[in-house]
Coordinates of C-alpha atoms in Angstrom, one line a residue:
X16 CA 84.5 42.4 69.5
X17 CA 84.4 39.6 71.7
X18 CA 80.7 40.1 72.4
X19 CA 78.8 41.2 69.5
X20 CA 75.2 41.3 70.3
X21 CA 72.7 41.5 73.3
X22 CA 72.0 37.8 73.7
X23 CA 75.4 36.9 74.2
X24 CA 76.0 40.0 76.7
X25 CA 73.1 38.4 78.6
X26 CA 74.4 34.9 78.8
X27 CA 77.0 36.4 81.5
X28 CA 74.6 38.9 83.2
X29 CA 72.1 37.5 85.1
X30 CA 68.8 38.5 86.4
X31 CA 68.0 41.3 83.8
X32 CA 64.7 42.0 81.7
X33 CA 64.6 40.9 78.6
X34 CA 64.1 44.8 76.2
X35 CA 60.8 45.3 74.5
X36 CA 60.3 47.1 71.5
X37 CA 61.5 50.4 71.3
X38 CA 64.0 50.6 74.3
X39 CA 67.8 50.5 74.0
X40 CA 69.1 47.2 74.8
X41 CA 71.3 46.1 77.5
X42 CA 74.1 46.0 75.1
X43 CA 73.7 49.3 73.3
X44 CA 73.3 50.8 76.9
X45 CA 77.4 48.9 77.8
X46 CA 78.7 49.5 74.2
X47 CA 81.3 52.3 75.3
X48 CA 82.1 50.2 78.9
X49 CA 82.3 46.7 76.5
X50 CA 84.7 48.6 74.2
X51 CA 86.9 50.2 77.0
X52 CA 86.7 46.2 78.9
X53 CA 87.6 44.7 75.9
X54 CA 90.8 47.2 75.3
X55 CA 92.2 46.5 78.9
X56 CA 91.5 42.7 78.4
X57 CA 93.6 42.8 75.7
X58 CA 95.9 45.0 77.0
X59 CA 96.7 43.2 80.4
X60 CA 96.0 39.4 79.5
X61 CA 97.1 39.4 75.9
X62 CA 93.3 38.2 74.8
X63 CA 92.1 38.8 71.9
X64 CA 90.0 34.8 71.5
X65 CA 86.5 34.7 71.9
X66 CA 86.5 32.6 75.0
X67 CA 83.3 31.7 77.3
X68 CA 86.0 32.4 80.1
X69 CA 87.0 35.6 78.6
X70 CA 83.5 36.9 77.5
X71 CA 82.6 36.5 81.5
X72 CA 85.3 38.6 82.3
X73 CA 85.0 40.8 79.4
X74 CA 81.0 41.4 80.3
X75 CA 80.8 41.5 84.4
X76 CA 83.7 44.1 83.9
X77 CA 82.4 46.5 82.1
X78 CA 78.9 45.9 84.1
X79 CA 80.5 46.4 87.2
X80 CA 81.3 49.8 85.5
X81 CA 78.6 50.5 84.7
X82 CA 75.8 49.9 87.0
X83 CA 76.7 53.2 89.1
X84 CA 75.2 54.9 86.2
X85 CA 72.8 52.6 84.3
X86 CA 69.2 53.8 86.9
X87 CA 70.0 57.7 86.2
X88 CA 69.1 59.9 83.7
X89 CA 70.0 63.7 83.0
X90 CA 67.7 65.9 82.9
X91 CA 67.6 69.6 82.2
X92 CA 67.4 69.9 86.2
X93 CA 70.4 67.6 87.3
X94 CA 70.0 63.7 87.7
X95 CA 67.0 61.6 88.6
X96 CA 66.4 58.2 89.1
X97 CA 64.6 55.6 86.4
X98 CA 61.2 54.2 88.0
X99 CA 57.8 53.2 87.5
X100 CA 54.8 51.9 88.4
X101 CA 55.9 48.4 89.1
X102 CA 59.8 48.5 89.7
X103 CA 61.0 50.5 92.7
X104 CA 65.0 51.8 92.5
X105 CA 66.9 49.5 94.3
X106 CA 68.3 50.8 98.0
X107 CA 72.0 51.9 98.2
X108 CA 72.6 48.5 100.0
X109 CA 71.3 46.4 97.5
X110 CA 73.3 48.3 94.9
X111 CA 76.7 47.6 96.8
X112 CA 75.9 44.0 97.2
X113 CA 75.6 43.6 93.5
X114 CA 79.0 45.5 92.8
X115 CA 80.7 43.1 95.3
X116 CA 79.2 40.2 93.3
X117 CA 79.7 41.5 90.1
X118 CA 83.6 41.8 91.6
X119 CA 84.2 38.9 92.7
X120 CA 82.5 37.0 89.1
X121 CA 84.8 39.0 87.2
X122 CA 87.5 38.1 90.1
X123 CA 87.0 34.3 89.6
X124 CA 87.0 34.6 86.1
X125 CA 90.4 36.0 85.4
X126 CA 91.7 33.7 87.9
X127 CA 90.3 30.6 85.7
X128 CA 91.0 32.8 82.9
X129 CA 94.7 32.6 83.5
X130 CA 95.0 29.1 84.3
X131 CA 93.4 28.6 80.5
X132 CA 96.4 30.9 79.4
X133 CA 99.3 29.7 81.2
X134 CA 98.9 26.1 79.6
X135 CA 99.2 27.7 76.4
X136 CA 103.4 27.8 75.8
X137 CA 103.2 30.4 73.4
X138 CA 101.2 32.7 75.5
X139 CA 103.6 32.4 78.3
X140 CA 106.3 34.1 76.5
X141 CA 104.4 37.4 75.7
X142 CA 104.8 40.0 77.7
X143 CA 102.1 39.4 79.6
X144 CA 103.0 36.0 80.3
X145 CA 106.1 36.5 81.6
X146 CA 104.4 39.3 84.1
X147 CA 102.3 36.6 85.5
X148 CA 104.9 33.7 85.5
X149 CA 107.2 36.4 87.3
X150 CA 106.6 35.4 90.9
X151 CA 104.9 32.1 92.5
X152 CA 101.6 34.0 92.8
X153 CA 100.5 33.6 89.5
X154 CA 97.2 33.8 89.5
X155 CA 95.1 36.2 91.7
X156 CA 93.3 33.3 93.8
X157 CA 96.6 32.1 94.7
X158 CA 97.0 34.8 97.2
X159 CA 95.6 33.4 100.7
X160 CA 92.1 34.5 101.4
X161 CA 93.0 36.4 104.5
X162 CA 95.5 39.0 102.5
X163 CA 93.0 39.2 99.1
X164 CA 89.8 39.1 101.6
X165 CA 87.1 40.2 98.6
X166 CA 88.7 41.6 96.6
X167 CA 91.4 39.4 94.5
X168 CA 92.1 40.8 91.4
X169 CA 93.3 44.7 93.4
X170 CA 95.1 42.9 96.2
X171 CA 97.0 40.8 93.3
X172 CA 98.0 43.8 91.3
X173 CA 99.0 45.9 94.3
X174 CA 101.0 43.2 96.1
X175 CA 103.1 41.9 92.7
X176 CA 105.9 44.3 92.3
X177 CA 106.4 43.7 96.5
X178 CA 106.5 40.0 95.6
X179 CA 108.8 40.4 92.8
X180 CA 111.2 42.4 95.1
X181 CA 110.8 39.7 98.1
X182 CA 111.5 36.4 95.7
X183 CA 114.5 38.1 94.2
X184 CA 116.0 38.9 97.8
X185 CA 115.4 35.2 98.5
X186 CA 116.5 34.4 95.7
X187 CA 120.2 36.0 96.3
X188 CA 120.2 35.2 99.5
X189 CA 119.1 31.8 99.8
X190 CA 117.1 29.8 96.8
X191 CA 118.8 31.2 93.7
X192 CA 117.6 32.8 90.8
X193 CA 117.8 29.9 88.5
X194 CA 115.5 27.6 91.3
X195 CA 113.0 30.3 91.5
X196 CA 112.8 30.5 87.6
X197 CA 112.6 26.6 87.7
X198 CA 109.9 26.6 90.0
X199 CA 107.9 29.8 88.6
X200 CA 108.0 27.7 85.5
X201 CA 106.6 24.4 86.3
X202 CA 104.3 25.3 89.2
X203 CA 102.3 22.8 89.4
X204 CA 104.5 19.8 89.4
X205 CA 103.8 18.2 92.8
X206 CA 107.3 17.4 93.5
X207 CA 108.1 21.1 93.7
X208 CA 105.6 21.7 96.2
X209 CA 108.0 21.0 99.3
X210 CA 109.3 24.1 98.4
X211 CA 106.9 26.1 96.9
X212 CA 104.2 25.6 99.8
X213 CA 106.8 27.0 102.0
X214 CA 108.4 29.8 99.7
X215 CA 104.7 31.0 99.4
X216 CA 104.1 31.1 103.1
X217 CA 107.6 33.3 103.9
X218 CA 106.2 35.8 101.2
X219 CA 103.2 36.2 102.5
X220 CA 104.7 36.6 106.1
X221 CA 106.9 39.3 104.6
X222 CA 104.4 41.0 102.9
X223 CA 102.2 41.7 106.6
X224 CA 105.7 42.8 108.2
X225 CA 107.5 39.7 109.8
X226 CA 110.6 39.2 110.3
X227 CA 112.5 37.3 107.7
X228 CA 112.5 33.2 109.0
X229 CA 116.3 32.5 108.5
X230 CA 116.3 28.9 110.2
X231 CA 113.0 28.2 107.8
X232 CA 114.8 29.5 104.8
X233 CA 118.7 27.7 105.8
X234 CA 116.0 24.3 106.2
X235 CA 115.1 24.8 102.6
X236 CA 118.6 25.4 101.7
X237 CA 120.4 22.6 103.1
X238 CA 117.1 20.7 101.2
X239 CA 118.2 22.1 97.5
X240 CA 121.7 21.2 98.3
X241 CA 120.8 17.7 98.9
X242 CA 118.0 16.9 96.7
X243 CA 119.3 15.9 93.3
X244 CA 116.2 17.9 91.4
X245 CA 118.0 21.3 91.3
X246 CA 121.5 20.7 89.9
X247 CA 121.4 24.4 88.8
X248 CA 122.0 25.7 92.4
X249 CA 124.9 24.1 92.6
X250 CA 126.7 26.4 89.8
X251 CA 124.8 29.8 91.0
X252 CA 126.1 32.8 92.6
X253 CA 123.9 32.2 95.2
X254 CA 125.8 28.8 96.4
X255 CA 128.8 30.3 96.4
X256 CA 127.9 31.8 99.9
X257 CA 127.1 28.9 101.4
X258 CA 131.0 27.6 100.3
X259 CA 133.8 26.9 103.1
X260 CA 136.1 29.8 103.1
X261 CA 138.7 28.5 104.8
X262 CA 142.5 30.1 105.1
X263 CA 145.0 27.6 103.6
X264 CA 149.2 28.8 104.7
X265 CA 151.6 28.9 102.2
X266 CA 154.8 30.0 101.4
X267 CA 154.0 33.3 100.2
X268 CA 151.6 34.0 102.9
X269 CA 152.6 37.1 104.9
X270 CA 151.6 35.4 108.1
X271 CA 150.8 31.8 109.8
X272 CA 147.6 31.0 111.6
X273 CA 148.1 28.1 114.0

């Protein structure tokens, strides 16, 4: 386990009372939600390292499951709510203002946690790389803060396979397949960002229902074709629609056009 005992659980969960003798710990209390975090962080980023980035995502995950649950206890007549003398339950409010913080932690935290991966070249080609590195939106903070609003991480995994579909339209269409995959692949080179800024802007545009910019997209056309970066364009299937097809008479024509 990436987290293996309750002092390291409590480095990433904050404002909680240290256990006295004879209670159950904060960690035995999230073993089956640590467990069940730590499967999908595997599962989805590939991470099996004992990170500090990856033990906050790992822990305010599985809390964020959790808390619904942590102030009730089953009795034999239903469910009741954990008190005392000192301690009042917290109101329903206060409740969903933690789960929103505990959201966006864990939110921010895969975000840096998949900068930390994508500089790793060997992580990049694992399945789970190449699902990131499949679109110019590779990391869920990437997304403009009026489409992910609060909630980055389900706007990100909602919005991808509609992003995949957009870039490889554009990509036929206009950009070609092998300048998107040179781009997607060295995103943060700031000589690509005169096409990237832009590329990411359409998407987005297309993703809340506008219509497709064609005299944006023929702009950044007519800039592939004469910048001498992206020689690959000039062999793609994509250029080939942007060739003269002009009608040339010769002798076996079956007619002449004057």
């Amino acid at each position: 386990m990436l987290i293996t005992n309750d002092t390291e659980l409590r480095q990433y969960i904050h404002n909680t009372l240290v256990t006295v003798s004879g209670e159950q710990t904060l960690f035995d209390k999230l073993q089956v939600e640590l467990q069940l975090s730590e499967a999908w962080l595997a599962r989805t980023f590939g991470v099996v390292e004992s990170t500090p980035t990856a033990c906050k995502v790992l822990a305010t995950d599985a809390f964020l499951r959790a808390v619904p649950s942590l102030d009730l206890v089953l009795t034999p007549n239903g469910f009741g709510v954990v008190s005392n003398n000192t301690i009042a339950p917290a109101s329903k409010d206060r409740v969903d203002r933690l789960l929103t913080s505990l959201e966006n932690s864990r939110d921010f935290a895969i975000d840096q946690l998949l900068h930390e991966l994508l500089a790793n070249p060997d992580w990049r080609t694992t399945p789970q790389g190449r699902f990131f590195l499949a679109t110019l939106f590779q990391t869920p903070l990437a997304l403009p803060a009026d489409l992910r609003e609060s909630k980055s991480w389900e706007v990100f995994l909602q919005t991808h396979a509609q992003v995949v579909l957009i870039e490889q339209e554009l990509a036929d269409k206009f950009i070609s397949r092998e300048v998107y995959a040179r781009l997607r692949s060295d995103i943060d080179n700031p000589d690509f960002a005169v096409l990237i800024q832009p590329l990411q802007a359409i998407e987005c545009q297309l993703l809340t229902g506008k219509p497709l910019p064609y005299k944006q997209l023929i702009a950044l056309v007519d800039y592939i074709r004469k910048s001498e970066q992206f020689p690959e364009w000039h062999t793609s299937q994509t250029a080939e629609r942007y060739q003269p097809h002009a009608f040339e008479n010769t002798k076996n024509s079956s007619a002449y056009w004057w």
